[in-house]
Amino acid sequence: MKRAILTISLLFMAFSASAGVLSCDDLKAKIEKKVAGKGVKDYPMVVVSKDTQIKGRVLGSCDKGTMKIIHQKSKVPKSNEATSSGS
């Protein structure tokens, strides 16, 4: 009886651990939805290998830790700087 309970417990833990892993597309969509809910319109993200060296903030890892999602800040010039320099 103890052996059966132990086996069921181990199977349950293994299943619950694998069920929590998201694919990169699912995780990226979840992050995009969360960011859009806060009113942010342009939030560039890129999915890269975990070994890739790239500037940006790591938002999460996916595909069992083999990939990561990075937020790359885009520099947008302020509209006042572009138009007021000649005045």
Tab-separated table of C-alpha atoms in Angstrom:
chain	number	residue	atom	x	y	z
A	1	MET	CA	0.000	0.000	0.000
A	2	LYS	CA	2.795	2.407	0.888
A	3	ARG	CA	4.508	1.600	-2.391
A	4	ALA	CA	1.346	2.442	-4.378
A	5	ILE	CA	0.950	5.791	-2.593
A	6	LEU	CA	4.601	6.629	-3.231
A	7	THR	CA	4.291	5.746	-6.914
A	8	ILE	CA	1.134	7.831	-7.345
A	9	SER	CA	2.748	10.760	-5.527
A	10	LEU	CA	5.830	10.662	-7.738
A	11	LEU	CA	3.747	10.455	-10.911
A	12	PHE	CA	1.620	13.381	-9.775
A	13	MET	CA	4.693	15.516	-9.056
A	14	ALA	CA	6.249	14.689	-12.426
A	15	PHE	CA	3.042	15.525	-14.264
A	16	SER	CA	2.501	18.817	-12.439
A	17	ALA	CA	6.100	19.903	-13.088
A	18	SER	CA	5.838	19.276	-16.822
A	19	ALA	CA	2.405	20.914	-17.054
A	20	GLY	CA	3.855	24.244	-15.871
A	21	VAL	CA	6.262	24.586	-18.827
A	22	LEU	CA	5.078	27.090	-21.440
A	23	SER	CA	6.106	27.224	-25.066
A	24	CYS	CA	7.819	30.404	-26.221
A	25	ASP	CA	4.787	31.485	-28.258
A	26	ASP	CA	2.450	31.001	-25.295
A	27	LEU	CA	4.721	32.862	-22.887
A	28	LYS	CA	5.295	35.720	-25.339
A	29	ALA	CA	1.527	36.052	-25.894
A	30	LYS	CA	0.952	36.074	-22.139
A	31	ILE	CA	3.534	38.836	-21.630
A	32	GLU	CA	2.128	40.865	-24.544
A	33	LYS	CA	-1.376	40.626	-23.075
A	34	LYS	CA	-0.150	41.747	-19.655
A	35	VAL	CA	1.787	44.695	-21.100
A	36	ALA	CA	-1.113	45.734	-23.357
A	37	GLY	CA	-3.400	45.698	-20.323
A	38	LYS	CA	-1.209	48.404	-18.801
A	39	GLY	CA	-1.636	50.611	-21.883
A	40	VAL	CA	1.766	50.028	-23.487
A	41	LYS	CA	1.461	49.845	-27.279
A	42	ASP	CA	4.971	49.234	-28.596
A	43	TYR	CA	6.912	46.702	-26.527
A	44	PRO	CA	9.467	44.921	-28.742
A	45	MET	CA	10.322	41.390	-27.659
A	46	VAL	CA	12.559	38.797	-29.260
A	47	VAL	CA	12.976	35.079	-28.566
A	48	VAL	CA	16.597	33.899	-28.616
A	49	SER	CA	18.675	30.947	-27.493
A	50	LYS	CA	19.656	31.045	-23.824
A	51	ASP	CA	23.322	31.301	-24.844
A	52	THR	CA	22.825	34.359	-27.071
A	53	GLN	CA	24.438	37.522	-25.755
A	54	ILE	CA	22.095	40.428	-26.509
A	55	LYS	CA	21.325	43.702	-24.770
A	56	GLY	CA	17.958	43.886	-23.126
A	57	ARG	CA	15.942	42.735	-20.164
A	58	VAL	CA	15.191	39.011	-19.853
A	59	LEU	CA	11.430	38.645	-19.423
A	60	GLY	CA	11.338	34.876	-19.082
A	61	SER	CA	12.634	31.547	-20.257
A	62	CYS	CA	10.758	28.967	-22.289
A	63	ASP	CA	11.099	25.620	-24.056
A	64	LYS	CA	12.407	23.981	-20.903
A	65	GLY	CA	15.044	26.659	-20.370
A	66	THR	CA	16.637	26.453	-23.824
A	67	MET	CA	15.265	29.810	-25.019
A	68	LYS	CA	14.702	33.224	-23.432
A	69	ILE	CA	12.469	36.192	-24.211
A	70	ILE	CA	14.226	39.565	-24.252
A	71	HIS	CA	12.745	43.068	-24.213
A	72	GLN	CA	14.806	45.364	-26.400
A	73	LYS	CA	14.328	49.043	-25.702
A	74	SER	CA	13.911	51.118	-28.824
A	75	LYS	CA	15.164	54.674	-28.712
A	76	VAL	CA	12.595	57.037	-30.182
A	77	PRO	CA	13.627	60.687	-30.567
A	78	LYS	CA	11.363	63.141	-28.810
A	79	SER	CA	9.217	65.147	-31.215
A	80	ASN	CA	10.231	68.453	-29.558
A	81	GLU	CA	13.941	67.821	-30.209
A	82	ALA	CA	13.450	67.131	-33.903
A	83	THR	CA	11.300	70.200	-34.631
A	84	SER	CA	12.550	72.833	-32.191
A	85	SER	CA	16.254	72.786	-33.081
A	86	GLY	CA	15.792	75.208	-35.997
A	87	SER	CA	13.578	77.743	-34.170
